[in-house]
């Protein structure tokens, strides 16, 4: 059984893009890629602010689904200019992820739909994994 997760303020994912911010399939929650674009579509040029917002948005989706970063089992991060902001990324990531720490892959990409975006998070969580 699948169930869509649509936190307040993310209804545009469904109406504009025809996708769910996240969807449960059994005990697994699959998040749509979360970026640092604000609700108005504006992207802050500061990489640390973008990364922080991407993690905060992912956290909002997890919370709305009744989960936390402690339930995250796999994360893939996509980056434009990875080497220029990996230190910021790791510091911010460390504030969100929890032991036993999810599997993680970082991938360099050419770009994203929203110009100026430098990072996108792909996250899979499993109900009952966290503490």
Tab-separated table of C-alpha atoms in Angstrom:
chain	number	residue	atom	x	y	z
A	1	UNK	CA	0.000	0.000	0.000
A	2	UNK	CA	1.279	3.471	-0.839
A	3	UNK	CA	0.431	6.740	0.870
A	4	UNK	CA	1.444	10.246	-0.162
A	5	UNK	CA	3.004	12.615	2.401
A	6	UNK	CA	2.320	16.303	1.727
A	7	UNK	CA	3.374	18.699	4.510
A	8	UNK	CA	1.760	22.135	4.710
A	9	UNK	CA	3.454	24.456	2.228
A	10	UNK	CA	4.476	21.638	-0.127
A	11	UNK	CA	1.161	21.275	-1.951
A	12	UNK	CA	2.808	22.694	-5.091
A	13	UNK	CA	4.702	19.435	-5.512
A	14	UNK	CA	1.356	17.758	-6.171
A	15	UNK	CA	-0.505	20.515	-8.025
A	16	UNK	CA	2.378	21.896	-10.124
A	17	UNK	CA	4.675	18.901	-10.593
A	18	UNK	CA	2.284	15.947	-10.107
A	19	UNK	CA	4.551	14.288	-7.546
A	20	UNK	CA	4.488	13.688	-3.814
A	21	UNK	CA	7.033	15.327	-1.487
A	22	UNK	CA	7.303	11.781	-0.114
A	23	UNK	CA	5.493	8.505	-0.467
A	24	UNK	CA	5.226	5.520	1.841
A	25	UNK	CA	5.537	2.106	0.234
A	26	UNK	CA	5.050	-0.385	3.027
A	27	UNK	CA	7.363	0.674	5.867
A	28	UNK	CA	9.672	2.636	3.564
A	29	UNK	CA	9.370	6.369	2.959
A	30	UNK	CA	10.856	7.719	-0.284
A	31	UNK	CA	11.420	11.478	-0.354
A	32	UNK	CA	11.398	13.540	-3.511
A	33	UNK	CA	14.714	15.352	-3.968
A	34	UNK	CA	14.907	18.210	-1.462
A	35	UNK	CA	16.828	21.334	-2.460
A	36	UNK	CA	17.608	24.649	-0.822
A	37	UNK	CA	15.059	26.573	-2.879
A	38	UNK	CA	12.708	28.507	-0.632
A	39	UNK	CA	8.905	28.298	-0.837
A	40	UNK	CA	8.979	31.228	-3.256
A	41	UNK	CA	11.419	29.355	-5.532
A	42	UNK	CA	14.253	31.736	-4.634
A	43	UNK	CA	17.680	30.158	-4.138
A	44	UNK	CA	20.080	31.837	-1.706
A	45	UNK	CA	23.542	32.165	-3.287
A	46	UNK	CA	25.141	31.097	0.034
A	47	UNK	CA	25.842	27.327	-0.229
A	48	UNK	CA	25.576	26.795	3.544
A	49	UNK	CA	22.123	28.412	3.626
A	50	UNK	CA	20.966	26.264	0.711
A	51	UNK	CA	22.248	23.070	2.311
A	52	UNK	CA	20.700	23.961	5.679
A	53	UNK	CA	17.325	24.599	4.024
A	54	UNK	CA	17.485	21.331	2.068
A	55	UNK	CA	18.073	19.384	5.288
A	56	UNK	CA	15.372	21.362	7.110
A	57	UNK	CA	12.855	20.670	4.351
A	58	UNK	CA	13.728	16.955	4.439
A	59	UNK	CA	13.332	17.010	8.222
A	60	UNK	CA	9.900	18.652	7.845
A	61	UNK	CA	8.779	15.869	5.483
A	62	UNK	CA	10.112	13.157	7.783
A	63	UNK	CA	8.384	14.744	10.789
A	64	UNK	CA	5.095	15.042	8.899
A	65	UNK	CA	5.378	11.316	8.130
A	66	UNK	CA	5.968	10.540	11.831
A	67	UNK	CA	9.652	9.768	11.285
A	68	UNK	CA	12.997	11.436	11.965
A	69	UNK	CA	16.519	11.447	10.605
A	70	UNK	CA	17.077	8.468	12.924
A	71	UNK	CA	14.867	6.486	10.524
A	72	UNK	CA	16.907	7.386	7.435
A	73	UNK	CA	18.601	4.312	5.971
A	74	UNK	CA	20.012	5.771	2.738
A	75	UNK	CA	20.885	9.238	1.486
A	76	UNK	CA	22.242	10.340	-1.851
A	77	UNK	CA	23.330	13.942	-2.223
A	78	UNK	CA	23.747	15.535	-5.633
A	79	UNK	CA	26.040	18.550	-5.928
A	80	UNK	CA	27.116	21.256	-8.351
A	81	UNK	CA	30.620	22.263	-7.263
A	82	UNK	CA	30.926	19.488	-4.678
A	83	UNK	CA	34.504	20.283	-3.659
A	84	UNK	CA	33.629	23.951	-3.032
A	85	UNK	CA	31.001	23.151	-0.383
A	86	UNK	CA	31.623	19.599	0.888
A	87	UNK	CA	32.983	20.907	4.199
A	88	UNK	CA	29.817	22.960	4.820
A	89	UNK	CA	27.710	20.024	3.685
A	90	UNK	CA	29.347	17.613	6.126
A	91	UNK	CA	29.056	20.033	9.062
A	92	UNK	CA	25.359	20.630	8.400
A	93	UNK	CA	24.687	16.956	7.689
A	94	UNK	CA	26.281	16.049	11.025
A	95	UNK	CA	23.627	18.102	12.842
A	96	UNK	CA	20.814	16.070	11.271
A	97	UNK	CA	21.916	12.448	10.808
A	98	UNK	CA	21.826	10.095	13.771
A	99	UNK	CA	23.532	6.830	14.692
A	100	UNK	CA	23.630	4.234	13.322
A	101	UNK	CA	24.096	6.744	10.441
A	102	UNK	CA	22.569	6.102	7.036
A	103	UNK	CA	24.431	4.891	3.990
A	104	UNK	CA	25.483	7.944	1.954
A	105	UNK	CA	26.681	8.625	-1.572
A	106	UNK	CA	27.668	12.079	-2.888
A	107	UNK	CA	27.494	12.674	-6.634
A	108	UNK	CA	28.688	15.632	-8.720
A	109	UNK	CA	26.101	16.779	-11.313
A	110	UNK	CA	25.945	19.473	-14.003
A	111	UNK	CA	22.842	21.249	-12.706
A	112	UNK	CA	19.267	21.245	-11.418
A	113	UNK	CA	15.846	22.458	-12.578
A	114	UNK	CA	16.051	25.636	-10.482
A	115	UNK	CA	19.028	27.782	-11.585
A	116	UNK	CA	21.534	28.479	-8.822
A	117	UNK	CA	20.746	25.302	-6.880
A	118	UNK	CA	23.928	23.579	-5.667
A	119	UNK	CA	22.580	20.567	-3.746
A	120	UNK	CA	19.700	18.103	-3.723
A	121	UNK	CA	19.035	15.336	-1.194
A	122	UNK	CA	17.491	11.982	-2.029
A	123	UNK	CA	16.436	10.154	1.125
A	124	UNK	CA	14.933	6.778	1.982
A	125	UNK	CA	13.701	6.116	5.519
A	126	UNK	CA	12.184	3.040	7.142
A	127	UNK	CA	9.509	3.164	9.798
A	128	UNK	CA	10.741	1.695	13.068
A	129	UNK	CA	14.436	2.205	12.369
A	130	UNK	CA	15.034	5.206	14.660
A	131	UNK	CA	15.113	5.374	18.398
